[in-house]
């Protein structure tokens, strides 16, 4: 079964594009959502995080102490790297276990930091969703009611879009002018056609 990665910068439209694939019956694994869930359910990961960041990383009811951890990793690349190095292997394993249960011709892994985490290496192809910076800022401001400064600050911590598109196998343009459905249909047709003849990277 082919594994397709989907990534892109904040507000580019990754989740929106994935919804279209889901409507076509393609299972989508949202790595960011799953990682958040694993951080409060995987006993080994919880104890590793507590060991590295202190017992305060979790609240008494075992919820993640998000503000405490955010303070630790915000503007501290080393601490962020440390946290990611604990969470990523568990998320990668969850993706592999999940994909083994799927019956479709291909599956999708949606991840904001697919390249940065190295998990693009487990994908047969990577799609990068792109959108001009001004549009992405407008979308995130509307979605979250935050300031332009807030969005720009988060953007500045991400891999630049140009670097992502250079690493992409396919690009989906989501610029409010180009329709995304025909782009998704074309890729769906391609992945369905090659899945019959191409073994996955992990097979
Ligand atoms: P993030 O990484 O920040 O979670 P994302 O790349 O997954 O973002 P989406 O959540 O899909 O992006 O899109 C960001 C916002 O823009 C959402 O509110 C979504 O509804 C809206 N949006 C995305 N694409 C379009 C589009 N083509 N037309 C209208 N609204 C869109």
Short mmCIF file of C-alpha atoms in Angstrom, two decimals, residues 1-2 105 125 189-200 203:
data_model
loop_
_atom_site.label_atom_id
_atom_site.label_comp_id
_atom_site.label_asym_id
_atom_site.label_seq_id
_atom_site.Cartn_x
_atom_site.Cartn_y
_atom_site.Cartn_z
CA UNK A 1 0.00 0.00 0.00
CA UNK A 2 1.42 3.38 -0.99
CA UNK A 105 -4.98 1.51 -2.46
CA UNK A 125 5.51 10.40 -2.34
CA UNK A 189 -6.22 8.78 -10.23
CA UNK A 190 -2.42 8.60 -10.43
CA UNK A 191 -1.93 7.00 -7.00
CA UNK A 192 -4.72 4.48 -7.68
CA UNK A 193 -3.17 3.54 -11.01
CA UNK A 194 0.38 3.05 -9.73
CA UNK A 195 -0.62 1.36 -6.46
CA UNK A 196 -1.51 -1.71 -8.50
CA UNK A 197 2.02 -2.04 -9.83
CA UNK A 198 4.31 -0.27 -7.36
CA UNK A 199 5.33 -1.81 -4.04
CA UNK A 200 5.42 0.67 -1.17
CA UNK A 203 7.16 -3.36 1.66
#
